[in-house]
């Protein structure tokens, strides 16, 4: 399960304001990819090695968890 491997993931965070509401986006990568520290990484496939979700700081809730599929 992802939760067991979570400490090993590399994490990307960035914030946006959408219609006046702040949201923090998170990308999780089990394998660091070229440029992951300086640019937003988009990965297709890869299974649960890659996932993303959103955080709402106003409500302190997470949403839109998306785990990659495998081709």
N, CA, C and O of each residue as an XYZ file, in Angstrom:
284
protein
N       0.814     -1.214      0.000
C       0.000      0.000      0.000
C       0.856      1.277      0.000
O       1.972      1.295      0.519
N       0.314      2.316     -0.583
C       1.024      3.598     -0.648
C       1.416      4.078      0.745
O       2.536      4.551      0.940
N       0.530      3.967      1.697
C       0.784      4.512      3.038
C       2.053      3.926      3.649
O       2.764      4.623      4.374
N       2.347      2.670      3.371
C       3.554      2.038      3.910
C       4.821      2.583      3.271
O       5.881      2.592      3.898
N       4.717      3.038      2.026
C       5.893      3.536      1.288
C       5.980      5.057      1.278
O       6.940      5.614      0.746
N       4.999      5.732      1.856
C       4.924      7.188      1.780
C       6.201      7.917      2.206
O       6.565      8.896      1.554
N       6.898      7.496      3.259
C       8.112      8.226      3.636
C       9.197      8.245      2.547
O      10.065      9.117      2.563
N       9.156      7.306      1.618
C      10.176      7.239      0.571
C       9.815      8.085     -0.662
O      10.666      8.309     -1.522
N       8.570      8.553     -0.755
C       8.164      9.332     -1.922
C       8.811     10.707     -1.909
O       9.048     11.282     -0.846
N       9.095     11.231     -3.094
C       9.493     12.619     -3.271
C       8.206     13.403     -3.514
O       7.345     12.958     -4.273
N       8.067     14.563     -2.877
C       6.819     15.322     -2.958
C       7.042     16.696     -3.577
O       8.022     17.378     -3.282
N       6.120     17.079     -4.432
C       6.089     18.416     -5.010
C       4.834     19.110     -4.503
O       3.759     18.512     -4.455
N       4.978     20.371     -4.125
C       3.844     21.171     -3.671
C       3.854     22.488     -4.426
O       4.918     23.047     -4.689
N       2.682     22.985     -4.773
C       2.559     24.341     -5.298
C       1.146     24.829     -5.036
O       0.196     24.047     -4.996
N       1.028     26.116     -4.861
C      -0.265     26.695     -4.538
C      -0.844     27.483     -5.688
O      -0.121     27.994     -6.543
N      -2.156     27.573     -5.694
C      -2.876     28.366     -6.683
C      -4.091     28.977     -6.002
O      -4.566     28.486     -4.978
N      -4.578     30.051     -6.591
C      -5.845     30.636     -6.152
C      -6.817     30.450     -7.310
O      -6.569     30.905     -8.426
N      -7.921     29.777     -7.027
C      -8.926     29.482     -8.035
C     -10.257     30.084     -7.578
O     -10.825     29.659     -6.572
N     -10.743     31.066     -8.316
C     -11.984     31.767     -7.951
C     -11.929     32.304     -6.516
O     -12.917     32.239     -5.785
N     -10.781     32.826     -6.126
C     -10.616     33.411     -4.804
C     -10.327     32.418     -3.696
O     -10.152     32.814     -2.544
N     -10.274     31.128     -4.021
C     -10.014     30.098     -3.011
C      -8.626     29.508     -3.213
O      -8.253     29.143     -4.327
N      -7.870     29.419     -2.137
C      -6.526     28.854     -2.196
C      -6.596     27.335     -2.227
O      -7.430     26.727     -1.557
N      -5.718     26.734     -3.005
C      -5.586     25.276     -3.044
C      -4.108     24.947     -3.169
O      -3.368     25.624     -3.883
N      -3.690     23.912     -2.477
C      -2.315     23.414     -2.576
C      -2.378     22.085     -3.308
O      -3.099     21.175     -2.901
N      -1.619     21.979     -4.392
C      -1.547     20.747     -5.169
C      -0.335     19.950     -4.710
O       0.689     20.524     -4.342
N      -0.452     18.643     -4.732
C       0.646     17.775     -4.334
C       0.821     16.684     -5.371
O      -0.141     16.020     -5.756
N       2.056     16.500     -5.822
C       2.450     15.364     -6.650
C       3.368     14.496     -5.814
O       4.245     15.010     -5.120
N       3.181     13.206     -5.870
C       4.045     12.264     -5.161
C       4.694     11.330     -6.174
O       4.028     10.779     -7.051
N       6.008     11.161     -6.036
C       6.771     10.345     -6.973
C       7.617      9.343     -6.192
O       8.391      9.741     -5.321
N       7.482      8.071     -6.484
C       8.303      7.086     -5.778
C       9.713      7.047     -6.356
O      10.648      6.573     -5.711
N       9.851      7.550     -7.575
C      11.151      7.625     -8.243
C      11.373      9.062     -8.663
O      10.569      9.609     -9.418
N      12.452      9.697     -8.192
C      12.685     11.081     -8.615
C      13.013     11.128    -10.108
O      13.886     10.400    -10.581
N      12.318     11.978    -10.834
C      12.534     12.128    -12.266
C      13.345     13.385    -12.535
O      13.388     14.291    -11.703
N      13.987     13.442    -13.695
C      14.779     14.613    -14.057
C      13.957     15.885    -13.899
O      12.837     15.978    -14.402
N      14.515     16.853    -13.204
C      13.891     18.152    -13.048
C      12.788     18.219    -12.008
O      12.123     19.249    -11.896
N      12.571     17.162    -11.247
C      11.441     17.142    -10.310
C      11.529     18.237     -9.257
O      10.504     18.636     -8.704
N      12.725     18.731     -8.968
C      12.874     19.760     -7.936
C      12.610     21.174     -8.455
O      12.446     22.102     -7.663
N      12.570     21.344     -9.780
C      12.433     22.688    -10.335
C      11.239     22.871    -11.265
O      10.959     23.992    -11.691
N      10.534     21.795    -11.587
C       9.378     21.919    -12.471
C       8.302     20.918    -12.065
O       8.590     19.871    -11.484
N       7.084     21.257    -12.378
C       5.967     20.355    -12.101
C       6.083     19.139    -13.010
O       6.217     19.276    -14.226
N       6.031     17.959    -12.424
C       6.177     16.721    -13.180
C       4.798     16.152    -13.498
O       3.937     16.068    -12.622
N       4.595     15.768    -14.742
C       3.379     15.094    -15.176
C       3.783     13.709    -15.642
O       4.580     13.570    -16.570
N       3.244     12.697    -15.013
C       3.582     11.311    -15.343
C       2.317     10.587    -15.758
O       1.291     10.678    -15.085
N       2.391      9.873    -16.862
C       1.296      9.025    -17.311
C       1.682      7.588    -17.009
O       2.827      7.189    -17.219
N       0.751      6.832    -16.528
C       0.974      5.438    -16.134
C       1.873      5.381    -14.907
O       1.970      6.363    -14.172
N       2.520      4.268    -14.674
C       3.428      4.117    -13.545
C       2.792      3.538    -12.296
O       3.479      3.273    -11.310
N       1.476      3.340    -12.335
C       0.807      2.744    -11.180
C       0.915      3.609     -9.934
O       1.050      4.830    -10.015
N       0.852      2.951     -8.775
C       0.836      3.705     -7.519
C       2.204      4.264     -7.131
O       2.401      4.730     -6.009
N       3.132      4.211     -8.064
C       4.415      4.895     -7.881
C       4.203      6.419     -7.970
O       5.025      7.196     -7.485
N       3.097      6.826     -8.592
C       2.810      8.245     -8.788
C       1.353      8.534     -8.434
O       0.446      7.825     -8.871
N       1.139      9.576     -7.642
C      -0.226     10.005     -7.349
C      -0.230     11.495     -7.068
O       0.820     12.097     -6.842
N      -1.422     12.089     -7.084
C      -1.546     13.506     -6.759
C      -2.859     13.740     -6.029
O      -3.791     12.939     -6.102
N      -2.903     14.867     -5.319
C      -4.109     15.258     -4.599
C      -4.054     16.737     -4.310
O      -3.033     17.391     -4.522
N      -5.178     17.264     -3.817
C      -5.284     18.683     -3.480
C      -5.547     18.841     -1.993
O      -6.135     17.975     -1.345
N      -5.091     19.977     -1.471
C      -5.328     20.324     -0.069
C      -5.953     21.708     -0.007
O      -5.476     22.641     -0.654
N      -7.011     21.839      0.763
C      -7.688     23.116      0.969
C      -7.300     23.638      2.352
O      -7.778     23.116      3.359
N      -6.444     24.659      2.418
C      -6.009     25.153      3.723
C      -7.131     25.797      4.539
O      -7.039     25.847      5.765
N      -8.179     26.287      3.891
C      -9.289     26.908      4.623
C     -10.073     25.866      5.415
O     -10.461     26.109      6.557
N     -10.304     24.711      4.807
C     -11.089     23.663      5.471
C     -10.216     22.549      6.054
O     -10.697     21.657      6.753
N      -8.919     22.630      5.746
C      -7.957     21.612      6.195
C      -8.374     20.212      5.748
O      -8.315     19.248      6.511
N      -8.800     20.132      4.473
C      -9.224     18.852      3.912
C      -8.472     18.546      2.620
O      -8.027     19.447      1.909
N      -8.344     17.261      2.338
C      -7.741     16.781      1.098
C      -8.854     16.345      0.154
O      -9.923     15.917      0.589
N      -8.584     16.463     -1.163
C      -9.564     16.027     -2.147
C      -8.854     15.626     -3.446
O      -7.661     15.865     -3.632
N      -9.623     15.020     -4.313
C      -9.175     14.693     -5.677
C      -7.935     13.802     -5.706
O      -7.041     14.016     -6.525
N      -7.873     12.823     -4.835
C      -6.778     11.859     -4.903
C      -6.867     11.107     -6.220
O      -7.911     10.560     -6.576
N      -5.754     11.091     -6.933
C      -5.690     10.400     -8.219
C      -4.403      9.570     -8.256
O      -3.300     10.114     -8.218
N      -4.561      8.268     -8.329
C      -3.422      7.348     -8.420
C      -3.283      6.929     -9.867
O      -4.270      6.559    -10.502
N      -2.067      6.981    -10.401
C      -1.859      6.624    -11.800
C      -2.234      5.169    -12.056
O      -2.165      4.316    -11.171
N      -2.626      4.925    -13.282
C      -2.906      3.561    -13.717
C      -1.666      2.942    -14.331
O      -0.591      3.542    -14.318
N      -1.816      1.755    -14.862
C      -0.719      1.081    -15.534
C      -1.170      0.689    -16.928
O      -2.272      0.175    -17.117
N      -0.305      0.938    -17.902
C      -0.639      0.605    -19.303
C      -0.414     -0.868    -19.561
O      -0.638     -1.341    -20.675
